[in-house]
Short mmCIF file of C-alpha atoms in Angstrom, two decimals:
data_model
loop_
_atom_site.label_atom_id
_atom_site.label_comp_id
_atom_site.label_asym_id
_atom_site.label_seq_id
_atom_site.Cartn_x
_atom_site.Cartn_y
_atom_site.Cartn_z
CA MET A 3 -22.80 11.30 -5.45
CA ASP A 4 -23.78 13.25 -8.73
CA ASP A 5 -22.69 16.70 -9.99
CA ASP A 6 -25.38 18.67 -9.03
CA THR A 7 -25.64 16.98 -5.08
CA ALA A 8 -22.22 18.08 -5.15
CA THR A 9 -22.72 21.52 -6.78
CA GLU A 10 -25.55 22.20 -4.16
CA ILE A 11 -23.59 21.19 -1.04
CA LEU A 12 -20.95 23.30 -1.97
CA GLU A 13 -22.60 26.45 -3.12
CA ALA A 14 -24.35 25.49 0.80
CA THR A 15 -20.77 25.75 2.01
CA TYR A 16 -19.70 28.79 0.03
CA ARG A 17 -23.27 30.50 2.14
CA ALA A 18 -22.89 28.99 5.54
CA LEU A 19 -18.82 29.85 4.98
CA CYS A 20 -20.03 33.57 4.80
CA GLN A 21 -21.85 33.61 7.70
CA HIS A 22 -20.48 31.81 10.37
CA GLY A 23 -16.60 32.11 8.94
CA TYR A 24 -14.54 29.29 9.21
CA ALA A 25 -13.64 28.10 12.87
CA SER A 26 -17.33 27.97 14.27
CA LEU A 27 -18.69 26.32 11.07
CA THR A 28 -20.15 23.09 11.06
CA LEU A 29 -22.30 20.06 8.72
CA LYS A 30 -24.64 21.23 10.49
CA ASP A 31 -24.49 24.86 9.72
CA ILE A 32 -24.20 23.81 6.27
CA ALA A 33 -27.00 21.00 5.73
CA ALA A 34 -29.01 24.19 6.87
CA GLU A 35 -27.97 26.34 3.85
CA SER A 36 -28.87 23.14 1.45
CA ASP A 37 -31.79 21.10 0.61
CA ARG A 38 -29.84 18.20 2.69
CA SER A 39 -30.10 16.54 6.52
CA LYS A 40 -26.72 17.07 8.15
CA ALA A 41 -26.67 13.07 8.02
CA SER A 42 -26.74 12.89 4.52
CA ILE A 43 -23.87 15.47 4.04
CA HIS A 44 -21.80 13.70 6.90
CA TYR A 45 -22.32 10.42 4.65
CA TYR A 46 -20.78 12.09 1.71
CA TYR A 47 -18.02 14.39 3.06
CA ASP A 48 -17.21 12.03 6.30
CA SER A 49 -15.70 15.66 8.07
CA LYS A 50 -15.93 19.34 7.90
CA GLU A 51 -12.13 19.28 6.57
CA ASN A 52 -12.95 16.60 4.25
CA LEU A 53 -15.75 18.67 2.80
CA PHE A 54 -14.09 21.66 2.60
CA ALA A 55 -10.87 20.24 0.99
CA GLU A 56 -13.34 19.88 -2.05
CA PHE A 57 -14.68 22.87 -1.50
CA LEU A 58 -11.23 24.10 -2.53
CA ASP A 59 -11.20 22.50 -5.24
CA PHE A 60 -14.21 24.14 -6.46
CA LEU A 61 -13.34 27.49 -5.41
CA TYR A 62 -9.92 26.79 -7.25
CA GLU A 63 -11.94 25.53 -10.63
CA GLN A 64 -13.81 29.09 -10.81
CA PHE A 65 -10.42 30.25 -10.28
CA THR A 66 -8.73 29.43 -12.80
CA ALA A 67 -11.43 29.73 -15.01
CA GLU A 68 -12.10 33.53 -14.23
CA LEU A 69 -8.07 33.51 -14.75
CA SER A 70 -8.18 32.17 -17.98
CA SER A 71 -11.37 34.78 -18.88
CA VAL A 72 -9.60 37.53 -18.51
CA GLY A 73 -8.55 39.16 -21.74
CA GLY A 74 -8.01 41.92 -23.26
CA ASN A 75 -6.54 43.84 -26.52
CA THR A 76 -3.33 43.98 -25.05
CA PRO A 77 -0.87 42.72 -22.42
CA ARG A 78 -1.31 45.85 -20.41
CA GLU A 79 -4.88 45.34 -20.94
CA GLU A 80 -5.47 41.80 -19.93
CA LEU A 81 -3.55 42.43 -16.57
CA GLU A 82 -5.57 45.39 -15.84
CA ALA A 83 -8.76 43.12 -16.27
CA LEU A 84 -6.90 40.64 -14.24
CA PHE A 85 -6.07 43.18 -11.41
CA ASP A 86 -9.88 43.92 -11.55
CA THR A 87 -10.81 40.27 -11.38
CA VAL A 88 -8.81 39.67 -8.37
CA LEU A 89 -8.76 42.96 -6.78
CA THR A 90 -12.77 43.17 -7.29
CA ASP A 91 -14.71 45.37 -4.68
CA GLU A 92 -15.47 43.18 -1.83
CA ARG A 93 -16.96 45.55 0.34
CA ALA A 94 -20.24 44.33 -0.64
CA THR A 95 -21.70 41.36 1.22
CA PRO A 96 -20.70 38.32 0.67
CA GLY A 97 -17.14 39.49 -0.62
CA GLN A 98 -15.90 40.58 2.32
CA LYS A 99 -16.98 37.77 4.19
CA PHE A 100 -15.77 35.61 2.02
CA ARG A 101 -12.30 37.13 2.35
CA THR A 102 -12.28 37.08 5.90
CA ALA A 103 -12.86 33.30 6.53
CA MET A 104 -10.40 32.15 3.70
CA LEU A 105 -7.69 34.22 5.67
CA GLU A 106 -9.34 31.77 8.22
CA VAL A 107 -8.54 29.32 6.03
CA LYS A 108 -5.20 30.32 5.30
CA ALA A 109 -4.38 30.42 8.46
CA GLN A 110 -5.26 25.94 8.88
CA ALA A 111 -2.72 25.76 6.06
CA PRO A 112 0.48 25.09 8.30
CA TYR A 113 -1.87 22.52 10.52
CA ASN A 114 -3.64 20.55 7.24
CA ASP A 115 -1.50 19.60 3.93
CA GLY A 116 -4.43 19.14 2.14
CA PHE A 117 -5.58 22.61 2.57
CA GLN A 118 -1.93 24.33 2.24
CA ALA A 119 -1.49 22.38 -1.39
CA ARG A 120 -4.58 23.55 -2.47
CA LEU A 121 -3.93 27.05 -1.70
CA ALA A 122 -0.36 27.07 -3.02
CA GLU A 123 -2.25 26.51 -6.22
CA PHE A 124 -4.19 29.19 -6.31
CA ASP A 125 -0.94 31.59 -5.66
CA THR A 126 1.21 29.20 -8.49
CA VAL A 127 -2.18 29.56 -10.96
CA LEU A 128 -2.32 33.11 -10.08
CA PHE A 129 1.65 33.86 -10.75
CA GLU A 130 1.90 31.90 -14.06
CA ARG A 131 -1.16 33.98 -15.24
CA ILE A 132 0.91 37.01 -14.34
CA ARG A 133 3.76 35.90 -15.81
CA GLU A 134 2.55 34.64 -18.74
CA ILE A 135 0.67 38.04 -19.50
CA ILE A 136 3.53 39.87 -18.84
CA ALA A 137 6.24 38.01 -20.74
CA SER A 138 3.98 38.08 -23.62
CA GLY A 139 3.69 42.28 -23.24
CA VAL A 140 7.95 41.96 -23.15
CA GLU A 141 7.38 40.40 -25.99
CA THR A 142 5.29 42.26 -28.01
CA GLY A 143 7.44 45.59 -27.36
CA GLU A 144 4.36 47.06 -25.05
CA PHE A 145 6.76 45.97 -21.71
CA ASP A 146 10.46 47.22 -21.10
CA ASP A 147 11.71 44.26 -22.15
CA ALA A 148 14.52 44.35 -19.13
CA VAL A 149 11.49 43.86 -16.91
CA ASP A 150 12.00 39.98 -15.67
CA PRO A 151 8.14 38.68 -15.92
CA ALA A 152 8.97 36.02 -13.21
CA VAL A 153 10.19 38.73 -10.69
CA ALA A 154 7.76 41.19 -11.62
CA ALA A 155 5.27 38.27 -11.56
CA GLU A 156 6.51 37.00 -8.10
CA PHE A 157 6.23 41.12 -6.67
CA LEU A 158 2.76 41.64 -8.34
CA VAL A 159 0.73 38.04 -6.80
CA THR A 160 2.96 39.38 -3.02
CA ALA A 161 0.82 42.91 -3.21
CA ILE A 162 -1.98 40.75 -4.36
CA THR A 163 -2.33 38.83 -1.44
CA GLY A 164 -1.09 41.66 0.68
CA ALA A 165 -4.18 43.62 -0.34
CA HIS A 166 -6.41 40.81 0.28
CA THR A 167 -5.63 40.76 3.64
CA ARG A 168 -4.64 44.17 4.41
CA HIS A 169 -8.35 44.69 3.52
CA VAL A 170 -9.90 42.29 5.97
CA VAL A 171 -7.16 43.71 9.14
CA THR A 172 -8.24 47.57 7.80
CA ASP A 173 -11.40 47.32 6.40
CA ARG A 174 -9.90 49.59 2.96
CA SER A 175 -11.46 48.72 0.01
CA THR A 176 -9.56 46.70 -2.75
CA ALA A 177 -10.40 48.99 -5.27
CA ARG A 178 -8.07 51.38 -3.58
CA PHE A 179 -5.69 48.23 -3.40
CA ASN A 180 -6.19 47.78 -7.04
CA GLU A 181 -5.83 51.49 -7.66
CA THR A 182 -2.20 51.34 -6.15
CA ILE A 183 -0.98 48.26 -7.89
CA THR A 184 -2.12 48.97 -11.55
CA ARG A 185 -0.20 52.44 -10.74
CA TYR A 186 2.88 50.16 -10.10
CA ALA A 187 2.09 47.83 -13.10
CA GLU A 188 1.59 50.82 -15.62
CA THR A 189 4.63 52.74 -14.02
CA HIS A 190 6.93 49.88 -13.97
CA LEU A 191 6.13 47.42 -16.67
CA LEU A 192 5.39 49.36 -19.59
CA ALA A 193 8.27 50.71 -22.21
CA ASP A 194 9.16 54.17 -22.92
CA ALA A 195 7.08 55.90 -20.06
CA PRO A 196 7.18 59.26 -19.75
CA SER A 197 9.68 59.74 -17.01
CA GLU A 198 7.48 61.51 -14.95
CA ALA A 199 5.61 58.61 -14.47
CA THR A 200 8.35 56.24 -13.85
CA HIS A 201 7.35 56.22 -10.25
CA MET B 15 -1.50 43.92 38.78
CA ASP B 16 1.74 45.31 38.70
CA ASP B 17 3.68 45.24 35.66
CA ASP B 18 6.08 42.10 36.34
CA THR B 19 2.54 39.94 36.85
CA ALA B 20 1.03 41.78 33.37
CA THR B 21 4.21 40.47 31.62
CA GLU B 22 5.16 37.48 32.89
CA ILE B 23 1.12 36.69 31.72
CA LEU B 24 1.70 37.99 28.19
CA GLU B 25 4.57 36.36 28.06
CA ALA B 26 2.82 32.68 28.58
CA THR B 27 0.13 33.96 25.68
CA TYR B 28 2.34 34.54 23.24
CA ARG B 29 3.99 30.69 23.78
CA ALA B 30 0.31 29.60 24.77
CA LEU B 31 -0.89 30.94 20.97
CA CYS B 32 2.13 29.72 19.03
CA GLN B 33 1.81 26.21 20.98
CA HIS B 34 -2.39 26.15 20.10
CA GLY B 35 -2.85 28.86 17.87
CA TYR B 36 -5.58 31.51 18.28
CA ALA B 37 -8.87 29.72 17.78
CA SER B 38 -8.78 26.74 20.47
CA LEU B 39 -6.93 29.29 22.32
CA THR B 40 -7.92 28.90 26.42
CA LEU B 41 -6.97 30.82 29.22
CA LYS B 42 -6.02 27.40 30.96
CA ASP B 43 -3.51 26.83 28.55
CA ILE B 44 -2.42 30.33 29.39
CA ALA B 45 -2.09 29.43 32.86
CA ALA B 46 -0.47 26.50 31.82
CA GLU B 47 2.31 28.29 30.41
CA SER B 48 3.14 30.79 33.22
CA ASP B 49 2.57 30.42 37.37
CA ARG B 50 -0.40 31.62 37.67
CA SER B 51 -3.90 29.55 38.30
CA LYS B 52 -6.59 30.06 35.45
CA ALA B 53 -8.56 31.76 38.14
CA SER B 54 -6.34 34.72 39.12
CA ILE B 55 -5.60 35.15 35.01
CA HIS B 56 -9.48 35.28 35.16
CA TYR B 57 -9.87 37.72 37.91
CA TYR B 58 -7.46 40.08 35.48
CA TYR B 59 -8.68 39.48 32.00
CA ASP B 60 -12.08 38.39 32.04
CA SER B 61 -11.86 36.90 28.43
CA LYS B 62 -9.58 35.45 25.95
CA GLU B 63 -11.01 38.63 24.15
CA ASN B 64 -10.08 41.38 26.75
CA LEU B 65 -6.55 39.25 27.46
CA PHE B 66 -5.80 39.95 23.82
CA ALA B 67 -6.40 42.81 23.41
CA GLU B 68 -3.79 43.50 25.53
CA PHE B 69 -1.31 41.26 24.23
CA LEU B 70 -1.81 42.77 20.87
CA ASP B 71 -0.85 46.61 22.73
CA PHE B 72 2.29 44.56 24.29
CA LEU B 73 3.19 43.64 20.90
CA TYR B 74 2.64 46.89 19.44
CA GLU B 75 5.07 48.62 21.64
CA GLN B 76 7.27 45.80 21.07
CA PHE B 77 7.06 46.24 17.13
CA THR B 78 7.21 50.35 17.23
CA ALA B 79 9.73 50.39 19.81
CA GLU B 80 11.70 47.83 16.57
CA LEU B 81 10.47 50.24 13.84
CA SER B 82 12.16 53.08 15.76
CA SER B 83 15.40 51.14 16.43
CA VAL B 84 15.59 50.45 12.97
CA GLY B 85 19.21 52.19 11.73
CA GLY B 86 21.42 52.47 9.15
CA ASN B 87 23.84 55.40 7.88
CA THR B 88 21.41 56.21 4.69
CA PRO B 89 17.80 55.72 3.77
CA ARG B 90 18.83 52.92 1.61
CA GLU B 91 20.54 51.12 4.72
CA GLU B 92 17.90 52.06 7.29
CA LEU B 93 14.92 51.09 4.76
CA GLU B 94 16.86 47.15 4.11
CA ALA B 95 17.09 46.99 7.97
CA LEU B 96 13.62 48.18 8.55
CA PHE B 97 12.98 44.94 5.50
CA ASP B 98 15.38 42.26 8.00
CA THR B 99 13.29 43.12 10.59
CA VAL B 100 9.67 42.69 9.29
CA LEU B 101 11.09 39.91 6.86
CA THR B 102 12.93 37.89 9.28
CA ASP B 103 13.55 34.22 8.01
CA GLU B 104 10.87 32.64 9.93
CA ARG B 105 10.76 28.96 9.54
CA ALA B 106 12.59 28.69 12.85
CA THR B 107 9.91 28.19 15.69
CA PRO B 108 8.57 30.13 17.20
CA GLY B 109 7.84 32.59 14.51
CA GLN B 110 6.02 31.01 11.50
CA LYS B 111 3.75 29.24 14.26
CA PHE B 112 3.93 32.94 16.00
CA ARG B 113 3.03 34.34 12.20
CA THR B 114 0.68 31.99 11.44
CA ALA B 115 -1.47 32.37 14.87
CA MET B 116 -1.26 36.24 13.99
CA LEU B 117 -3.26 35.92 10.36
CA GLU B 118 -6.20 33.76 12.52
CA VAL B 119 -6.01 37.06 14.57
CA LYS B 120 -6.51 38.96 11.44
CA ALA B 121 -8.83 37.27 10.30
CA GLN B 122 -11.24 37.80 14.01
CA ALA B 123 -10.58 41.70 12.62
CA PRO B 124 -13.70 42.63 11.25
CA TYR B 125 -15.83 40.87 14.16
CA ASN B 126 -13.54 42.83 17.01
CA ASP B 127 -13.31 46.32 17.10
CA GLY B 128 -10.55 46.45 19.28
CA PHE B 129 -8.65 43.59 17.92
CA GLN B 130 -9.36 45.45 14.12
CA ALA B 131 -8.49 48.90 15.63
CA ARG B 132 -5.56 47.89 17.01
CA LEU B 133 -4.67 46.22 13.33
CA ALA B 134 -5.10 49.03 12.30
CA GLU B 135 -2.61 50.52 14.67
CA PHE B 136 -0.10 48.30 13.15
CA ASP B 137 -0.15 48.85 9.92
CA THR B 138 -0.03 52.48 9.93
CA VAL B 139 3.05 52.68 12.20
CA LEU B 140 4.86 50.30 9.54
CA PHE B 141 3.14 52.72 7.08
CA GLU B 142 4.66 56.19 8.43
CA ARG B 143 7.67 54.62 9.58
CA ILE B 144 8.51 53.52 5.76
CA ARG B 145 7.38 56.72 4.46
CA GLU B 146 9.51 59.01 6.90
CA ILE B 147 12.86 57.18 5.23
CA ILE B 148 11.98 57.27 1.81
CA ALA B 149 10.91 61.02 2.25
CA SER B 150 14.31 61.65 4.10
CA GLY B 151 16.13 59.13 1.04
CA VAL B 152 14.27 61.51 -1.04
CA GLU B 153 15.26 64.58 0.61
CA THR B 154 18.90 63.69 0.54
CA GLY B 155 19.37 62.71 -3.21
CA GLU B 156 19.88 59.32 -2.46
CA PHE B 157 16.12 57.91 -3.86
CA ASP B 158 14.65 59.60 -7.37
CA ASP B 159 12.97 62.82 -6.46
CA ALA B 160 10.23 61.46 -8.54
CA VAL B 161 9.29 58.33 -5.52
CA ASP B 162 6.42 60.18 -4.10
CA PRO B 163 7.11 58.61 -0.31
CA ALA B 164 3.47 57.79 0.47
CA VAL B 165 2.92 56.24 -2.65
CA ALA B 166 5.82 54.04 -2.31
CA ALA B 167 5.37 53.45 1.09
CA GLU B 168 1.59 51.96 0.52
CA PHE B 169 2.96 49.77 -1.67
CA LEU B 170 5.62 48.22 0.26
CA VAL B 171 3.11 47.71 3.27
CA THR B 172 1.11 45.73 0.99
CA ALA B 173 3.45 43.71 -0.06
CA ILE B 174 5.33 43.02 3.66
CA THR B 175 1.78 42.36 4.86
CA GLY B 176 1.40 40.02 1.39
CA ALA B 177 5.12 38.32 1.82
CA HIS B 178 3.56 37.38 5.79
CA THR B 179 0.46 35.76 4.63
CA ARG B 180 1.89 33.61 1.66
CA HIS B 181 4.59 32.89 3.95
CA VAL B 182 1.87 31.49 5.99
CA VAL B 183 0.05 29.70 3.27
CA THR B 184 2.92 28.70 0.99
CA ASP B 185 5.86 27.43 3.67
CA ARG B 186 7.98 29.49 1.71
CA SER B 187 11.06 31.50 3.63
CA THR B 188 10.05 35.30 4.24
CA ALA B 189 13.77 35.36 3.66
CA ARG B 190 12.84 34.97 -0.14
CA PHE B 191 10.47 37.79 -0.45
CA ASN B 192 13.05 39.82 1.48
CA GLU B 193 14.64 39.78 -1.47
CA THR B 194 12.15 40.40 -3.92
CA ILE B 195 10.94 43.17 -1.67
CA THR B 196 14.27 44.78 -1.42
CA ARG B 197 15.27 44.03 -5.14
CA TYR B 198 12.11 46.38 -5.74
CA ALA B 199 13.09 48.89 -3.64
CA GLU B 200 16.71 48.82 -5.05
CA THR B 201 15.38 49.25 -8.20
CA HIS B 202 12.62 51.76 -8.22
CA LEU B 203 13.49 54.45 -5.63
CA LEU B 204 17.30 54.63 -5.50
CA ALA B 205 18.39 57.86 -8.10
CA ASP B 206 20.54 57.21 -10.86
CA ALA B 207 20.12 53.07 -10.56
CA PRO B 208 22.17 51.88 -13.63
CA SER B 209 19.58 50.96 -16.63
CA GLU B 210 19.82 47.12 -16.58
CA ALA B 211 19.19 47.05 -12.76
CA THR B 212 15.59 49.51 -13.39
CA HIS B 213 13.51 46.87 -13.32
#
């Protein structure tokens, strides 16, 4: 299969996933979103699980590219840009539907080693990127040198993951979670924060 | 239906859910875990969705009872006891399986108003309990009076939710998340924390 065919099928998978969710998604639904027949998709991928493993790799590439392109003049700006990237307002279609479907996929992780390994990679790459930004902020003196970058990054990844889940469950905007998490970061990481802003 | 019958069916639902997950769960699976026939369960509940709405109410009652019974000599101890309650080590069966199934149910929320309303209640009652503990800690002077109880509670509910999701996705122990979240609370809420512990 050439790259264009693969990309076409994976983009059709994205659209079909947003429309049907993961549990009831079939190769037929994916074919309906592409110019391919169900038979040809089946020929390439064998099963929904195999196609989905590829799809997670495809998303992972996009995600790492997004995380790498996050930039700013200072570590603080970089961290804010990262929050804007991972906590965009997903009320807009298909964002929320995609996030909902991904929560279904996450619930499959304990039953599918391939999914679990891939989803753990998203978790790790996000952790590493945040740790790196915080460490460079500590180095430049923008962040308090008492901050342990690994501990702060671990906490922030947990909070970001929670924001994604609560957004699906409570239908609240991720923009609101972005605000809370940014506020945490600003008040607990910055060196010499004025005392009224330290909490 | 008398209360004993209802409780028996709901307890069978818990066991069947841990065994089969939500997506593939059938009334027949639930019947297999109880002394009832599929027909009698169907008679009482009509559909899996209806039974599940009742099941969420049943879990909610247990959850609020657990949250109310959380105690300690001081707000700080109370908060730690709450973390121990909501972030128990769920590697033990059936804890992790149950948490995984609940993640599937959360992913149903946008498609089922009854589920969404109920799941939002779990979110709200946890928020309120944490806000209340923090507010009383601020009042007694154990927590820093610059802490805004609602903001801190909002952040902690997000982190606890994220710990539950990451536990399923990465197969890491919730006990580890409990440690990170407790550390956050200790270092950012306590009044007069020694400066080496403020981050």
